[in-house]
PDB file of C-alpha atoms and ligand atoms in Angstrom:
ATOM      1  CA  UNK A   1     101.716-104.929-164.986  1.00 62.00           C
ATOM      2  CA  UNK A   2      98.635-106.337-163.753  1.00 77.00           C
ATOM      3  CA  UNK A   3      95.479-103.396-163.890  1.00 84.00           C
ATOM      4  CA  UNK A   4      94.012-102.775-160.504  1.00 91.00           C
ATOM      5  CA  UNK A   5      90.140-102.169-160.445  1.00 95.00           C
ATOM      6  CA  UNK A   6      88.722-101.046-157.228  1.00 97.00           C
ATOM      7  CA  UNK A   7      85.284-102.409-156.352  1.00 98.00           C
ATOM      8  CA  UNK A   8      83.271-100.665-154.639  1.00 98.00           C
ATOM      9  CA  UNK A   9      80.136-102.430-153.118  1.00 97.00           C
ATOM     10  CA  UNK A  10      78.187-102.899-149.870  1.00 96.00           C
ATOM     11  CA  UNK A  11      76.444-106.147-150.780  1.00 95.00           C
ATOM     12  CA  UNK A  12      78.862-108.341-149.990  1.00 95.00           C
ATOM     13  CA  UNK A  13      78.119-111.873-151.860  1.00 95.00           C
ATOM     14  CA  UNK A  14      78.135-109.216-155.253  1.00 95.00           C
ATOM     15  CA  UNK A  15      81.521-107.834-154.323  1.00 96.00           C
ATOM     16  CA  UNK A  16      82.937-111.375-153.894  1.00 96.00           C
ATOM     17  CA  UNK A  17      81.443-112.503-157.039  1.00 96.00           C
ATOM     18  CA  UNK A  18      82.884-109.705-158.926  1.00 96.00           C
ATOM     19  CA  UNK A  19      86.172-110.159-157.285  1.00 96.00           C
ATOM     20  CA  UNK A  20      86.638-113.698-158.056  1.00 95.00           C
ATOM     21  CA  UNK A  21      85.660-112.849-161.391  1.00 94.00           C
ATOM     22  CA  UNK A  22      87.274-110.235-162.196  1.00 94.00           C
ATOM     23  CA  UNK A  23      90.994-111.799-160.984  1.00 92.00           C
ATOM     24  CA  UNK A  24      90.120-114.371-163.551  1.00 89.00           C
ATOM     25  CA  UNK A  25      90.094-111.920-166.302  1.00 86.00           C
ATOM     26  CA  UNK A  26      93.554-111.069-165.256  1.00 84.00           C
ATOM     27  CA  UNK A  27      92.926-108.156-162.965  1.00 90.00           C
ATOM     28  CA  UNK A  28      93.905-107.556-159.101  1.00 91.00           C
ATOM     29  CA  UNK A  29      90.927-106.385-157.163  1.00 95.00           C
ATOM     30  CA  UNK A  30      90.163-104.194-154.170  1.00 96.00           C
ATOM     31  CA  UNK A  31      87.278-103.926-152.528  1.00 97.00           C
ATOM     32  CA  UNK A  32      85.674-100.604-150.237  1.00 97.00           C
ATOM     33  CA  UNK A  33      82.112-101.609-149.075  1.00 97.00           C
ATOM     34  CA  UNK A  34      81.376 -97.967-148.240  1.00 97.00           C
ATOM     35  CA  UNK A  35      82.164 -94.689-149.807  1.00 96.00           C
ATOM     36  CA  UNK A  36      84.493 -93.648-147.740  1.00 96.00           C
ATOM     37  CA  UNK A  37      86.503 -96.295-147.764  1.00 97.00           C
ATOM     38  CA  UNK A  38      86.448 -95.970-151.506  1.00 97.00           C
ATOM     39  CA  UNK A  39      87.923 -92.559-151.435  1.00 96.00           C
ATOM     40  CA  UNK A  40      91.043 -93.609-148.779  1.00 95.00           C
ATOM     41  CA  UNK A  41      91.271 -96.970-151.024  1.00 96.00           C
ATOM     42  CA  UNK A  42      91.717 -94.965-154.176  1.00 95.00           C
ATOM     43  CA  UNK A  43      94.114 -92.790-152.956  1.00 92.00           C
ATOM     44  CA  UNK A  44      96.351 -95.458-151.738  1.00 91.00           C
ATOM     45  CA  UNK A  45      95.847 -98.109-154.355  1.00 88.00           C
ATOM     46  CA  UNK A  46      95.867 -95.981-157.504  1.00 84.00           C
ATOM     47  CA  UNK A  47      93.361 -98.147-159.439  1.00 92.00           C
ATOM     48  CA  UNK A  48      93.426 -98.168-162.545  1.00 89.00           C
ATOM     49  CA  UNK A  49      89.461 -98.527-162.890  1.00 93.00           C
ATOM     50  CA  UNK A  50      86.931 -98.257-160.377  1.00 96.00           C
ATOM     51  CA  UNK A  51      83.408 -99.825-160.145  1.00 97.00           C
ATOM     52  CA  UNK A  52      81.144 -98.013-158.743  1.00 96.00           C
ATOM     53  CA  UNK A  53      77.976 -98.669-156.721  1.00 94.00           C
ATOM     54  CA  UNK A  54      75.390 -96.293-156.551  1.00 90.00           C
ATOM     55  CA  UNK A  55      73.717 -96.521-153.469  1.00 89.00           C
ATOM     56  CA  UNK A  56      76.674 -97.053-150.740  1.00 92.00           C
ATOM     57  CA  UNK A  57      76.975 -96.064-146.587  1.00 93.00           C
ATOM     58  CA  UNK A  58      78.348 -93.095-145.720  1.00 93.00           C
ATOM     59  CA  UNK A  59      79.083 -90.990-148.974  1.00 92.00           C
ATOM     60  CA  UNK A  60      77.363 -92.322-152.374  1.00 91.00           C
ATOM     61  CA  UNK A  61      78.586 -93.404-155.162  1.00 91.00           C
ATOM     62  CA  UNK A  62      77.491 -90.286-157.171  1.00 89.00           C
ATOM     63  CA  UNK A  63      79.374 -88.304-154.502  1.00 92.00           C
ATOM     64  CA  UNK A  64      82.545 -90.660-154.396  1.00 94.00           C
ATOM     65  CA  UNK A  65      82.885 -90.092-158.444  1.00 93.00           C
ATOM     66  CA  UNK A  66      82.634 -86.172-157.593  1.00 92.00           C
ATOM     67  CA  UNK A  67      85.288 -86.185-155.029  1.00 93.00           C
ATOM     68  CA  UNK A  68      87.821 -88.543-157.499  1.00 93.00           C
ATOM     69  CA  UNK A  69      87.263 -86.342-160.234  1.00 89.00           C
ATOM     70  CA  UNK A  70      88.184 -83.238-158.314  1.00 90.00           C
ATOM     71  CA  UNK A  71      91.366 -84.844-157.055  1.00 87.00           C
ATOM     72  CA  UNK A  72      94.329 -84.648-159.556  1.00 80.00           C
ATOM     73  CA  UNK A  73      95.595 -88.173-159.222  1.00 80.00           C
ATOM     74  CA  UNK A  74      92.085 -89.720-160.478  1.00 84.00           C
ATOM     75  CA  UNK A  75      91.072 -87.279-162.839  1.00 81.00           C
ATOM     76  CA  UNK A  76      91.334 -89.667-165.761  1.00 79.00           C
ATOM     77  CA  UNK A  77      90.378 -92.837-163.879  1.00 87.00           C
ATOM     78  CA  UNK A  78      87.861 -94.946-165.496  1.00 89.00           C
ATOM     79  CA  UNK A  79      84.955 -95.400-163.410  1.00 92.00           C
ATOM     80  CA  UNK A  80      82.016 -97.440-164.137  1.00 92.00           C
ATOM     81  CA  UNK A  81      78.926 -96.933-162.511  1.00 90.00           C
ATOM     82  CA  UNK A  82      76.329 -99.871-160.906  1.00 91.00           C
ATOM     83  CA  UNK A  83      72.730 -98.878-161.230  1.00 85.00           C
ATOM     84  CA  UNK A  84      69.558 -99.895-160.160  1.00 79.00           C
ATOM     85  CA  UNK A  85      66.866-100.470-162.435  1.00 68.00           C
ATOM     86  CA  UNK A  86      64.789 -97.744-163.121  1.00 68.00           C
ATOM     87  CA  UNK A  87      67.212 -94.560-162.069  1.00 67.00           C
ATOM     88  CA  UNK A  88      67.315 -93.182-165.418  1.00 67.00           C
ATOM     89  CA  UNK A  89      68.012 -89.523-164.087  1.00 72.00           C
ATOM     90  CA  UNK A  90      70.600 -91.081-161.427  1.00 69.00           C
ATOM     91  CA  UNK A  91      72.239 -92.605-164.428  1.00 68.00           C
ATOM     92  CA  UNK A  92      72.580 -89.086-166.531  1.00 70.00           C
ATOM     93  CA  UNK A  93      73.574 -87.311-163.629  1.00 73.00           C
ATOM     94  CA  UNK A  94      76.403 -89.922-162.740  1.00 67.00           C
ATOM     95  CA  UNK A  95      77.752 -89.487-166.677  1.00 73.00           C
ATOM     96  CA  UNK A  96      77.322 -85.956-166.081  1.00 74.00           C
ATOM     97  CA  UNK A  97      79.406 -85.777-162.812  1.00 76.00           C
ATOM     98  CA  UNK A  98      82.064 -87.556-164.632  1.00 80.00           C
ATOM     99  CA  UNK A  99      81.504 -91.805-165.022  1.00 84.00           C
ATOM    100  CA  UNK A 100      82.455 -93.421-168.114  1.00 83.00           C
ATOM    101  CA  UNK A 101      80.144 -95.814-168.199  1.00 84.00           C
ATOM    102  CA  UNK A 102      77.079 -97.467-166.151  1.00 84.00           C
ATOM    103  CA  UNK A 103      75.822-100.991-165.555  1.00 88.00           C
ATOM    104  CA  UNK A 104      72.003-101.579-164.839  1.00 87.00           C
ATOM    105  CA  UNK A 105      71.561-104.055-161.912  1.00 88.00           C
ATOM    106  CA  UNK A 106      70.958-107.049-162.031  1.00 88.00           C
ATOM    107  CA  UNK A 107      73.256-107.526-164.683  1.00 90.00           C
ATOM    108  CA  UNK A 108      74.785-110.522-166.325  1.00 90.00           C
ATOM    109  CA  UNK A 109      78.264-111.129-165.682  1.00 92.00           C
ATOM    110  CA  UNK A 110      79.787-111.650-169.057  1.00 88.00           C
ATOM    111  CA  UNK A 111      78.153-107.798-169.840  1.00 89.00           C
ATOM    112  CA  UNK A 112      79.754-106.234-167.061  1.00 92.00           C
ATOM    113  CA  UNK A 113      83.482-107.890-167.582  1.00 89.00           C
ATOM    114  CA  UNK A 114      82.731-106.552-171.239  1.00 87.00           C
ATOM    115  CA  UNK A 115      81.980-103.303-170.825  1.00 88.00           C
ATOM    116  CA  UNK A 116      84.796-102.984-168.533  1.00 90.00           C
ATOM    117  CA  UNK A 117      87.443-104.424-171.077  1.00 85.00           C
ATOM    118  CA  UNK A 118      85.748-101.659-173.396  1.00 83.00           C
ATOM    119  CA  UNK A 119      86.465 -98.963-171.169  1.00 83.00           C
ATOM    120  CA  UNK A 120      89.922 -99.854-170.587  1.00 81.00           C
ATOM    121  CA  UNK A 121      90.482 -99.927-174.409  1.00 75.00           C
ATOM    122  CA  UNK A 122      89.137 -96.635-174.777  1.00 75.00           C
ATOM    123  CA  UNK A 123      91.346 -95.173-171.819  1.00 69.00           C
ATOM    124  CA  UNK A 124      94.192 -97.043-171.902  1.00 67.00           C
ATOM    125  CA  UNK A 125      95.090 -99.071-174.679  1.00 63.00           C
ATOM    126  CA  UNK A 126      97.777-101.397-173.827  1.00 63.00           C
ATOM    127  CA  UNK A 127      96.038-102.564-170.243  1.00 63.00           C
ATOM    128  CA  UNK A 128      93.083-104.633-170.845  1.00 60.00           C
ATOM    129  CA  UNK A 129      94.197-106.994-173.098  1.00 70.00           C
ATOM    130  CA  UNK A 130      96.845-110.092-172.751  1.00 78.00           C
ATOM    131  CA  UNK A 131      98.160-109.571-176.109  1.00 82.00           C
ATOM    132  CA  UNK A 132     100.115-106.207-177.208  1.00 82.00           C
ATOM    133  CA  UNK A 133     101.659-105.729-180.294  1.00 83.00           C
ATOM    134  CA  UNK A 134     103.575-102.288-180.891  1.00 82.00           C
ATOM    135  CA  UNK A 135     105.022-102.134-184.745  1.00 85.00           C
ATOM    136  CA  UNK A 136     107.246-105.887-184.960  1.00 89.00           C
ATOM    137  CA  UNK A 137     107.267-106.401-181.328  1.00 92.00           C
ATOM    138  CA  UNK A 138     104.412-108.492-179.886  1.00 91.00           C
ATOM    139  CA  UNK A 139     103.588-109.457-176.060  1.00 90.00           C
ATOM    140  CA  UNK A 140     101.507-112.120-174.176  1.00 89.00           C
ATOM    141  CA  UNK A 141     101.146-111.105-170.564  1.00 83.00           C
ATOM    142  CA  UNK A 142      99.450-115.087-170.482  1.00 79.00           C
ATOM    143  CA  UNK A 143     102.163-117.266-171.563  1.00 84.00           C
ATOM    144  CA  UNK A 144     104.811-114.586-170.922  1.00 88.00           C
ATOM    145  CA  UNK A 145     106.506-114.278-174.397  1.00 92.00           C
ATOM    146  CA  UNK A 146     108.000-111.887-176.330  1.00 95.00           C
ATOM    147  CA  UNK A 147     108.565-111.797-179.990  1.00 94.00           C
ATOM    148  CA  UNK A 148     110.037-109.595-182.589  1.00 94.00           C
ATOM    149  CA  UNK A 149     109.069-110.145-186.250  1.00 90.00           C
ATOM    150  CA  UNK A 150     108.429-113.557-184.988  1.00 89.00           C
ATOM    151  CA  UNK A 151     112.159-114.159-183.792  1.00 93.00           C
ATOM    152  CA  UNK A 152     111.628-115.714-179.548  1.00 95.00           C
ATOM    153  CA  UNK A 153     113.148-112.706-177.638  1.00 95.00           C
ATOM    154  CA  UNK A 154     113.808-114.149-174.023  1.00 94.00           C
ATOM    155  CA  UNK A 155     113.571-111.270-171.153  1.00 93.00           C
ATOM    156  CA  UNK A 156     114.208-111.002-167.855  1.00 92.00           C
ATOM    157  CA  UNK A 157     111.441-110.220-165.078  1.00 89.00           C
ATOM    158  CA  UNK A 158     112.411-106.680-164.899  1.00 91.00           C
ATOM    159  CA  UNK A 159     113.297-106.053-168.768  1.00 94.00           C
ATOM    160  CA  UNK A 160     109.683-107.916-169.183  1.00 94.00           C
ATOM    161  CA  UNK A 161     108.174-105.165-167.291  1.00 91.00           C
ATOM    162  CA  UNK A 162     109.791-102.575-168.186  1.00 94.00           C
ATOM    163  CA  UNK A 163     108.942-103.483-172.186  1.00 94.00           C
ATOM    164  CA  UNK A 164     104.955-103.902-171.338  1.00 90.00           C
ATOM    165  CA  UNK A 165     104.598-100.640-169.296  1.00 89.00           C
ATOM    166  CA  UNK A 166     106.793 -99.143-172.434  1.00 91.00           C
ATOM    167  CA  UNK A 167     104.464-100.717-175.252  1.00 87.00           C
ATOM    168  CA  UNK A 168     101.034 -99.243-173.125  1.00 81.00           C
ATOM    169  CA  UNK A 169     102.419 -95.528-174.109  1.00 80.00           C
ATOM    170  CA  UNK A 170     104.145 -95.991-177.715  1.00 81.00           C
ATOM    171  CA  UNK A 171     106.188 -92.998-178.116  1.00 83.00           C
ATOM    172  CA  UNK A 172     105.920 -91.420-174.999  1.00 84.00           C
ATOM    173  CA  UNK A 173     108.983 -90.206-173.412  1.00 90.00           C
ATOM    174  CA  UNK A 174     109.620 -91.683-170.204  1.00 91.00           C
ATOM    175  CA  UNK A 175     111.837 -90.061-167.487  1.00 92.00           C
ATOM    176  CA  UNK A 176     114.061 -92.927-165.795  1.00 92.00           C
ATOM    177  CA  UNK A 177     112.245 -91.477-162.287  1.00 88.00           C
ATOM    178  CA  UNK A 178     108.744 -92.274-164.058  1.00 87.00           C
ATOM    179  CA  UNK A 179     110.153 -95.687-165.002  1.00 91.00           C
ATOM    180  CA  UNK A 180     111.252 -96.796-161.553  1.00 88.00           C
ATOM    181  CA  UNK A 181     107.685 -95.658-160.307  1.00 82.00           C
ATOM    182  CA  UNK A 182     106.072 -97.952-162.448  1.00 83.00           C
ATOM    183  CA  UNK A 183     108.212-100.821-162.866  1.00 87.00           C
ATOM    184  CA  UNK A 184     110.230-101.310-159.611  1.00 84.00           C
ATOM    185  CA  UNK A 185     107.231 -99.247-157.001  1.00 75.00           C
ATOM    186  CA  UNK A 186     107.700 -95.720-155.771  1.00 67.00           C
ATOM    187  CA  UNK A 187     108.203 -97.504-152.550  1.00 68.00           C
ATOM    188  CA  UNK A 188     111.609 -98.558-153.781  1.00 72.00           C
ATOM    189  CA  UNK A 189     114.881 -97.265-152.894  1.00 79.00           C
ATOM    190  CA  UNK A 190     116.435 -98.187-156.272  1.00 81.00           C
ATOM    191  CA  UNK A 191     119.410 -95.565-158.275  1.00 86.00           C
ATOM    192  CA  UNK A 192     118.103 -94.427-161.629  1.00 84.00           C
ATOM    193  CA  UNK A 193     121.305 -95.088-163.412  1.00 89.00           C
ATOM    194  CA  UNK A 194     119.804 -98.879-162.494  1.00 92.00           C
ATOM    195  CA  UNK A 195     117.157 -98.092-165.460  1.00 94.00           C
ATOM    196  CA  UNK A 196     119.805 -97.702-167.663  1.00 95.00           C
ATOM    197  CA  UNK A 197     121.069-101.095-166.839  1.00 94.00           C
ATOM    198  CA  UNK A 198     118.000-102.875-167.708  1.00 95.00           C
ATOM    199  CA  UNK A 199     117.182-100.165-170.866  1.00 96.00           C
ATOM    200  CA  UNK A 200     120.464-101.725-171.930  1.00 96.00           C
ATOM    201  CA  UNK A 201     119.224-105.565-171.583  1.00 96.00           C
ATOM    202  CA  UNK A 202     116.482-105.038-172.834  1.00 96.00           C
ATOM    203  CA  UNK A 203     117.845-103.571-176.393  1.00 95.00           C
ATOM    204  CA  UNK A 204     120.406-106.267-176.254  1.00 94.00           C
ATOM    205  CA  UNK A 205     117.487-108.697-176.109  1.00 95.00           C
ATOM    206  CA  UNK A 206     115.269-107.039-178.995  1.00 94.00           C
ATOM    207  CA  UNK A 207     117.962-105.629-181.175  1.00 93.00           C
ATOM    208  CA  UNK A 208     119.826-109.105-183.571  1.00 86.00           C
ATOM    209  CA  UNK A 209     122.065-107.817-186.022  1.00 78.00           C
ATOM    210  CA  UNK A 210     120.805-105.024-188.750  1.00 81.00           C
ATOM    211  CA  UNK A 211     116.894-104.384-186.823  1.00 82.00           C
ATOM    212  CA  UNK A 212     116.701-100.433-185.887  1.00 88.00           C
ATOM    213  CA  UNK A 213     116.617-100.028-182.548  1.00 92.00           C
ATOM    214  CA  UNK A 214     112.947 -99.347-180.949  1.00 93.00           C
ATOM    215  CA  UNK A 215     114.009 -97.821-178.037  1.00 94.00           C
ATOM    216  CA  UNK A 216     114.731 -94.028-178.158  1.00 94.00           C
ATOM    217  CA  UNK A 217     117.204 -92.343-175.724  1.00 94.00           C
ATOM    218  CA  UNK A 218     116.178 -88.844-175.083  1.00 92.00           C
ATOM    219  CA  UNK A 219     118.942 -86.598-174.069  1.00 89.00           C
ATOM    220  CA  UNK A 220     118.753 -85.616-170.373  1.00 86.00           C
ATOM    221  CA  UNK A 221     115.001 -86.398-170.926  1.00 90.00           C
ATOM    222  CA  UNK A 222     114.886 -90.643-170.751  1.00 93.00           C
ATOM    223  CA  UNK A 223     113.528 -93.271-173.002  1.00 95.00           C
ATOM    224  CA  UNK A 224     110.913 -93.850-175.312  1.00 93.00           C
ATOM    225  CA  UNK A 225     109.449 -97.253-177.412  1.00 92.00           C
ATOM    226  CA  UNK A 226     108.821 -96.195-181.222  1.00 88.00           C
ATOM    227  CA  UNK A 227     106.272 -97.917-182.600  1.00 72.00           C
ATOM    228  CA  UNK A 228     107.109 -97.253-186.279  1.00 66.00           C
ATOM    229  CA  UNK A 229     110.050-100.588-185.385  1.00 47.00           C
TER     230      UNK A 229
HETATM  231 CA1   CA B 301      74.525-100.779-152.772  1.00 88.29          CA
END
């Protein structure tokens, strides 16, 4: 599952900069050159990161980070602030009102793409990097391979994504409804006993001879990836 960082930016050769360089990192980008395109873009994109300008048309950025913080669905969303020099109190009032992080412009590139792999760390593990590894099982997202205690385990597409999304929440339990959201799109007509199926592949696929099985089955509850496998 590829992260999704909304930009949000009025100055328009910046946001193009850090959308090209940010889909080289491995990220999908959106961009909102105002605030209040930020908040509609947020609330149909579900990013999982936003970058955040401070001085934007129509609602600020400080105001914008208010507003997603008060709404349920973005909460917990990482958002990363882009300050000018010199707005010291701006900047402690924008981690006060809920950013996770800020970015004094003009800033170098290389900083900003590494603060914001830091931030996804913090928040969510399993998304910023290319490489996962949960107890035997490891996973490159770049040369989309899967192994287990070194043994080649060959997936398909939709066992593949269903083992990532798995791996980003070790030991959560997952209800096959949550499952469909986030591997087949909530926009998908698609019959939960289909999860199953692919649960079933994807064991098949892991699980040679005597290895304990890393995949949990939750009575009336769903599935879950142990990581102690
Ligand atoms: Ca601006």
């Amino acid at each position: 599952m590829t992260p999704h960082v909304l930009v949000v930016e009025d100055e328009g050769t910046l946001a193009v900069a850090l959308k090209y360089n940010l889909e080289k990192e491995g990220y999908r980008v959106t961009i909102a050159e105002d605030g209040e395109e930020a908040l509609i873009a947020a609330e149909e994109g579900q990013p999982d990161l936003v970058l955040l300008d401070w001085m934007l048309p129509k609602v600020a950025g400080i105001e914008v980070c208010r507003r997603l913080r008060a709404r349920a669905d973005h909460r917990n969303v990482p958002i990363v602030m882009l300050t000018a020099r010199g707005e010291e109190a701006e900047r402690i009032r924008g981690l006060d009102t809920g950013a996770d992080d800020y970015v004094v412009k003009p800033f170098a590139m290389q900083e900003l793409l590494a603060r914001i792999r830091a931030v996804m760390r913090r928040i969510r593990p399993g998304l910023a990097e290319n490489k996962m590894q949960c107890g035997e099982i490891s996973v490159d997202r770049v040369a989309y391979r899967v192994r287990r205690a070194g043994r080649e385990v060959h997936l398909g597409p939709t066992e593949f994504r269903l083992l990532d999304y798995m791996m980003q929440y070790p030991g959560r339990v997952f209800s096959r409804e949550q499952l469909l959201d986030a591997v087949w799109g909530s926009d998908v007509y698609v019959e939960a006993r289909t999860v199953d199926v692919h649960i079933g592949r994807l064991r098949k696929a892991l699980n040679v001879g005597e290895e304990a099985d890393p995949i949990r089955t939750v009575r009336s509850a769903g599935y879950a990836l142990d990581t102690e496998n």
